[in-house]
Short mmCIF file of C-alpha atoms in Angstrom, two decimals:
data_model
loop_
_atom_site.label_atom_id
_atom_site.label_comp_id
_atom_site.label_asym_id
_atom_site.label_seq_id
_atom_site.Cartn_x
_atom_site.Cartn_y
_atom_site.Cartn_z
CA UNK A 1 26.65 9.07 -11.54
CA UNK A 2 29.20 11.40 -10.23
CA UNK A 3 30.45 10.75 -6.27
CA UNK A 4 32.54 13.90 -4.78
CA UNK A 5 34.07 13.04 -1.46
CA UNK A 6 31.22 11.50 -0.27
CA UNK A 7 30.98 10.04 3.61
CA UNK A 8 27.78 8.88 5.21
CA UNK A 9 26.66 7.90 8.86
CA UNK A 10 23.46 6.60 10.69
CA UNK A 11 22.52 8.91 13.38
CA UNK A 12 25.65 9.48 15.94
CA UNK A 13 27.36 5.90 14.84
CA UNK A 14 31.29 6.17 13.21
CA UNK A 15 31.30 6.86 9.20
CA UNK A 16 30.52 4.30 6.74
CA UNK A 17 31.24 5.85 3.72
CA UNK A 18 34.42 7.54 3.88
CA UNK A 19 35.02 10.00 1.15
CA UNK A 20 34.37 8.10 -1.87
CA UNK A 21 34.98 9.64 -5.51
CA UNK A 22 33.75 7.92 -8.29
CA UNK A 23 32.19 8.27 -11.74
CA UNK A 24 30.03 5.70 -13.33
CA UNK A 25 28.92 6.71 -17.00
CA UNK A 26 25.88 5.96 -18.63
CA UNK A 27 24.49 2.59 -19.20
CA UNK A 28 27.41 1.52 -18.08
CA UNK A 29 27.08 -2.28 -15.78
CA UNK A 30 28.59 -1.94 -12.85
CA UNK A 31 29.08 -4.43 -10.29
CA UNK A 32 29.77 -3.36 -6.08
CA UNK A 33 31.78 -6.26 -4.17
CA UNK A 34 33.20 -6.62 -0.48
CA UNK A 35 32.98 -8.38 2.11
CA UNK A 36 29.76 -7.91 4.94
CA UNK A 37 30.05 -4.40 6.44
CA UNK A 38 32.24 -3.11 3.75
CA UNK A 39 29.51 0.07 2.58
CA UNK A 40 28.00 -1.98 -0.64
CA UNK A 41 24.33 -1.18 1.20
CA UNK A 42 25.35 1.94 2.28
CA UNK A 43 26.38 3.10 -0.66
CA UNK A 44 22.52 2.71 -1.93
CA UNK A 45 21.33 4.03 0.55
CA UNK A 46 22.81 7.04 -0.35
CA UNK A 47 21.78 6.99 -3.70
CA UNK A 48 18.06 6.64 -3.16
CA UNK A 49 18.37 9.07 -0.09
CA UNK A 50 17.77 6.75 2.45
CA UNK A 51 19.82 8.57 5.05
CA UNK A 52 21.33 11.87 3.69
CA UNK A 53 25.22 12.29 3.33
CA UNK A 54 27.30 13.56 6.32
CA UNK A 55 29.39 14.96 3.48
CA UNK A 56 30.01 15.70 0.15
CA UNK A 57 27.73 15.47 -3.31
CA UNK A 58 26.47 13.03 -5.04
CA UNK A 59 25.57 13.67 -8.77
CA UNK A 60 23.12 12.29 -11.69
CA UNK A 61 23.46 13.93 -14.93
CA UNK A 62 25.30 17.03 -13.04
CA UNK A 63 22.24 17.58 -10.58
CA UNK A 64 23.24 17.21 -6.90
CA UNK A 65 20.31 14.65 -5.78
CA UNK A 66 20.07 16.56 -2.62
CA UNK A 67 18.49 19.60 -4.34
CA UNK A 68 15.84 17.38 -6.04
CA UNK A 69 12.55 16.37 -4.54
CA UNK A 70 12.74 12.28 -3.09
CA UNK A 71 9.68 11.81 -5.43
CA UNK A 72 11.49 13.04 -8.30
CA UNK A 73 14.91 11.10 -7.72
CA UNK A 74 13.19 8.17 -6.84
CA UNK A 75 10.99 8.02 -10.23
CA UNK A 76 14.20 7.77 -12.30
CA UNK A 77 15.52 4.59 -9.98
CA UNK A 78 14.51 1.46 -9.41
CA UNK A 79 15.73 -1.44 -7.02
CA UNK A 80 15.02 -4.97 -7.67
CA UNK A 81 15.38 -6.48 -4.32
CA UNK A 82 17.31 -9.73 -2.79
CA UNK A 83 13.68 -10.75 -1.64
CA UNK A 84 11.46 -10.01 -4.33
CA UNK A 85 8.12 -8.09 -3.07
CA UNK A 86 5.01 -9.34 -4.37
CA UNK A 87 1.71 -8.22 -2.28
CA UNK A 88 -1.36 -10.01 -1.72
CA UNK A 89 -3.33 -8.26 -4.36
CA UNK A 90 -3.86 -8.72 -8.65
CA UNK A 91 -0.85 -9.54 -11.15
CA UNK A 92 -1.99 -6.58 -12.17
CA UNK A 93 -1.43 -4.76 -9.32
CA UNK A 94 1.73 -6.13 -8.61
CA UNK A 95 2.63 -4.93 -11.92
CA UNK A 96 1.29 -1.60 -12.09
CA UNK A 97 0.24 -0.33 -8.66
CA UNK A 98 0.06 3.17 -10.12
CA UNK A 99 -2.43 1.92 -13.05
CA UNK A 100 -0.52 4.00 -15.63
CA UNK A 101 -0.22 0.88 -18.20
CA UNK A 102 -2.16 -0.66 -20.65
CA UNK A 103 -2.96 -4.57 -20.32
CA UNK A 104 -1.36 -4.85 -23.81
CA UNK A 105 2.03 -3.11 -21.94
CA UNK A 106 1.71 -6.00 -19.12
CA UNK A 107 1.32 -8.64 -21.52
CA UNK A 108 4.22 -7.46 -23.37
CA UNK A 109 6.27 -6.96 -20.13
CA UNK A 110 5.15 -10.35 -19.64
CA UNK A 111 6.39 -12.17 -22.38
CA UNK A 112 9.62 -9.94 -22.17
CA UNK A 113 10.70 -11.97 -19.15
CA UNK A 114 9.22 -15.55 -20.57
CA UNK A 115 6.13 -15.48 -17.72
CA UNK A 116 2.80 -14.33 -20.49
CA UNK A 117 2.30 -18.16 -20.82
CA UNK A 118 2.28 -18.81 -16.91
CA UNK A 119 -0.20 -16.27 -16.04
CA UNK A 120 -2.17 -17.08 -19.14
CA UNK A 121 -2.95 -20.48 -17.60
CA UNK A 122 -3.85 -18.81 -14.41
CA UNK A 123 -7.86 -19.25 -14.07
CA UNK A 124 -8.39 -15.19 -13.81
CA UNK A 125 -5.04 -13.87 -15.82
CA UNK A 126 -4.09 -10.74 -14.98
CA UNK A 127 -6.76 -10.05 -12.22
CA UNK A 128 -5.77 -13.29 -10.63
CA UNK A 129 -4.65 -12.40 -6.99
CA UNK A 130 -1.61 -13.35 -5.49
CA UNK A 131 -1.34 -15.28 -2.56
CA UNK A 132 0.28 -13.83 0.64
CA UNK A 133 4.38 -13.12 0.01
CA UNK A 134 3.75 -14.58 -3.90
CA UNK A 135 3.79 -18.04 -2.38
CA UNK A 136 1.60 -19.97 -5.55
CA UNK A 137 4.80 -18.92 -7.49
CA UNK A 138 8.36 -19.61 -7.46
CA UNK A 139 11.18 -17.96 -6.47
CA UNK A 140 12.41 -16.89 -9.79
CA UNK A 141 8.80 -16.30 -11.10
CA UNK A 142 8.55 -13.50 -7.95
CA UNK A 143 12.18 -12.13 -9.11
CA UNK A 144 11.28 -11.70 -12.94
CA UNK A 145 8.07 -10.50 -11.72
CA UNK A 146 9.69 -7.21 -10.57
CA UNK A 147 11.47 -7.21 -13.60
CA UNK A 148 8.76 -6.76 -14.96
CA UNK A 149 7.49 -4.00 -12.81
CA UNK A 150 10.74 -2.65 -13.35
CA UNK A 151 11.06 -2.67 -16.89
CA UNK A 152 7.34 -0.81 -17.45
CA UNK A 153 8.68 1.88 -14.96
CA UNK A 154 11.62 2.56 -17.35
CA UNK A 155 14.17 3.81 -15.24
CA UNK A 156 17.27 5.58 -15.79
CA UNK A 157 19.03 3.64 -13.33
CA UNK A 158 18.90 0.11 -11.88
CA UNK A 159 20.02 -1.22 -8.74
CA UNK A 160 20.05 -4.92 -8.21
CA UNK A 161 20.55 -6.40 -4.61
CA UNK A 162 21.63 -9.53 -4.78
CA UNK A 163 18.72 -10.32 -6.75
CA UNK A 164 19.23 -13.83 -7.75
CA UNK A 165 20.33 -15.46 -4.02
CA UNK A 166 17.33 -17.15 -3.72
CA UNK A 167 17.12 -18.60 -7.20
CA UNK A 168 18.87 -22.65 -8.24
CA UNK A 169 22.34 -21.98 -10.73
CA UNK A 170 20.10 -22.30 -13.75
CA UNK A 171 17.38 -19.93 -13.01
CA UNK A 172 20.36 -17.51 -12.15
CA UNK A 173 21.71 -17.86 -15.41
CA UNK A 174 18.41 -17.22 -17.11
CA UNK A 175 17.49 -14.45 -14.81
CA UNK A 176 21.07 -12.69 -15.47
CA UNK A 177 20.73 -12.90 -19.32
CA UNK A 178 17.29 -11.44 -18.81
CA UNK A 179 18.93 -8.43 -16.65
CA UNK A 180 21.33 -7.85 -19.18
CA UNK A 181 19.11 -7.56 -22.41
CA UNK A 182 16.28 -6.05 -20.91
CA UNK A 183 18.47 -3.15 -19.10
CA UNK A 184 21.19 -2.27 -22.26
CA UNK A 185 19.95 1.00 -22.03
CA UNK A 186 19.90 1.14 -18.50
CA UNK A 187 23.41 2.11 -15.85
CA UNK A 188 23.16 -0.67 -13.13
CA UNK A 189 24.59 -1.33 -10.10
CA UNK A 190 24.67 -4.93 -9.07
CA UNK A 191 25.24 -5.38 -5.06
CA UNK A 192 27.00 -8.77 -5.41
CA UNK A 193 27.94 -12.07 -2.90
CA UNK A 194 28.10 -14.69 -5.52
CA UNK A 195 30.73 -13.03 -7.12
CA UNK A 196 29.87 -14.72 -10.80
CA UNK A 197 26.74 -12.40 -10.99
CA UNK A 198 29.01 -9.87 -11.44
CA UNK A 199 32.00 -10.78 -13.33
CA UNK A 200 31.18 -10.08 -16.94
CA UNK A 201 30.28 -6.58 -15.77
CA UNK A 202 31.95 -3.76 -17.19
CA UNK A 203 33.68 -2.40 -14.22
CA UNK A 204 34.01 -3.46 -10.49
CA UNK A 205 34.15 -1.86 -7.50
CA UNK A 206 35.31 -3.17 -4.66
CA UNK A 207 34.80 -1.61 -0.93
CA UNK A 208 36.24 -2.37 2.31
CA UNK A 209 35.49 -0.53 5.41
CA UNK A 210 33.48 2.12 3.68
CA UNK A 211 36.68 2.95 0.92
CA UNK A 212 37.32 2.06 -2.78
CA UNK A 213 40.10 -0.65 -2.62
CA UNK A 214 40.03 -1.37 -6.31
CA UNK A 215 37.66 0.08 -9.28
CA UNK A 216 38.21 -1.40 -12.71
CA UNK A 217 37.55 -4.23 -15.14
CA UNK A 218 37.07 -7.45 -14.32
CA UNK A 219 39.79 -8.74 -16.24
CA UNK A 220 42.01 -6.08 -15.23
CA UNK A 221 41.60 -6.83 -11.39
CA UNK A 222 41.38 -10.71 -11.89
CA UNK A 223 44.77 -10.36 -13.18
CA UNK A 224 46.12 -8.29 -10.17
CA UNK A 225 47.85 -11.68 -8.07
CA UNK A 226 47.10 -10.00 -4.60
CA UNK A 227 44.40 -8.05 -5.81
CA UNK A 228 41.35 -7.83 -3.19
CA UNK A 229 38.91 -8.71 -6.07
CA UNK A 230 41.46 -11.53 -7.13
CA UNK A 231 41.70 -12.77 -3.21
CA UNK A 232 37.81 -12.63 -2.80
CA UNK A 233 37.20 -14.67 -6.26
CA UNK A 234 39.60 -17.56 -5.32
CA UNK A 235 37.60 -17.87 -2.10
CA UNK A 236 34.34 -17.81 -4.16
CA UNK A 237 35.62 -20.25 -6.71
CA UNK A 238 36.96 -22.53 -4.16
CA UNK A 239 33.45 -22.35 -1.95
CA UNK A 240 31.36 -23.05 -4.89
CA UNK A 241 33.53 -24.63 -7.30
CA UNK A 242 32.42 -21.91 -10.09
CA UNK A 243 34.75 -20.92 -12.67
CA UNK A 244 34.07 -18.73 -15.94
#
C-alpha cells in the first residue's frame, strides 16, 4: 500500500487527511494510533473508497484504487468491525452470504477460530438462525464469527477497527493470537485505542490532526522519551495498569 500526498475531506468541511506519504509492504502488521479526530477512520475510509480523495493517489500493488471498479477493490479487503455484524438469518448465512463455500470450508473456518464445537451443540448447526444483533452469543463468539467470514473471503488486506473493545482482557488475548495466525499472510491495519492491541505490531503509525507524527517500530518509538507514541502509552499504561 503505497500513499502519495494524499488529503481527504467530507463534502465542503476543512481537510482531514493532509498529504500523507506512506508505504506499507506486504503482509506486513501495521498498527494506526492517535488520539479521537486524529484521521485513523479517515484514513479507511479512503482506502475502501468511502469518500474519494481531495488529492493525491493511493496505491495497491502499483494500481491507483481510483481507476479500479469499488466491486473489485472491495473484494480484495476486508474490515472486521468494532461492533461485530451478525444478521438475523443462518450461521450459514452469516458466514457465507454469497453461498460460494462448501459446509466442509465453514466447518473448517469454524474450528480455525475454536467455535465448530459451539455451533455443533446448537439444535440445527449450521442452519440454526441467529437471533436479532447475534444476541444468543457472546461478544467474542460475534467477533471470531467475522473472522471467520473473513478468513473464507481470503483477502489481500485486513483492516481491524478496534475489533476487540467489546471483548473481557482474556478473550482479547485469545482473539489477538487468533488475528495474528490466521492473517500471516495477510497486510493489516489495526485502528487501535487500547494501545496493547497494537504494540507487538511491526510498525506504528501515529496521526494527529490528519498528519504522520511518528511511523516506525514499536520499540523504536517506545524508546523516543517525548515521543507522541511514548506520551500516549504512559497514559494507557497508567489508565489501565497494562504493561508488556
Amino acid at each position: 500500500i503505497v500513499a502519495q500526498d494524499i488529503s481527504l475531506k467530507y463534502r465542503d468541511g476543512p481537510l482531514v487527511l493532509k498529504g500523507l506519504s506512506f508505504e506499507i509492504q506486504a503482509k506486513e502488521k501495521v498498527g494506526i494510533a492517535g488520539r479521537t479526530g486524529s484521521g485513523k477512520s479517515s484514513l479507511m475510509s479512503a482506502l475502501f473508497r468511502m469518500v474519494e480523495l481531495h488529492s493525491g493517489k493511493l496505491l495497491i500493488d502499483g494500481v491507483d484504487v481510483s481507476t479500479l471498479g469499488l466491486t473489485q477493490l472491495r473484494s480484495k479487503l476486508c474490515i472486521i468491525p468494532q461492533d461485530p455484524v451478525v444478521f438475523s438469518n443462518t450461521i450459514r448465512f452469516n458466514l457465507d452470504p454469497f453461498n460460494e463455500h462448501s459446509d466442509a470450508e465453514l466447518w473448517d473456518v469454524l474450528e480455525h477460530v475454536t467455535l465448530k464445537s459451539v455451533i455443533e451443540a446448537l439444535p440445527n448447526g449450521l442452519t440454526e438462525i441467529a437471533a436479532e444483533s447475534g444476541e444468543n452469543f457472546s461478544a467474542g463468539q460475534r467477533q471470531l464469527m467475522c473472522i471467520a467470514r473473513a478468513l473464507l473471503r481470503r483477502p489481500r488486506i485486513i483492516v481491524l477497527d478496534e475489533a476487540t473493545s467489546s471483548v473481557d482482557n482474556t478473550t482479547d488475548a485469545h482473539i489477538q493470537d487468533m488475528i495474528l495466525s490466521s492473517f500471516a499472510d495477510c497486510t493489516v491495519l489495526t485502528i487501535a485505542h487500547r494501545l496493547h492491541t497494537i504494540v507487538n505490531n511491526d510498525r506504528i503509525m501515529v496521526l494527529d490532526n490528519g498528519t504522520i507524527s511518528e511511523f516506525d517500530s514499536p520499540t523504536n518509538l517506545l524508546n523516543k522519551t517525548s515521543g507522541a507514541f511514548k506520551t500516549l502509552w504512559d497514559q494507557h499504561v497508567s489508565k489501565t495498569g497494562y504493561s508488556s
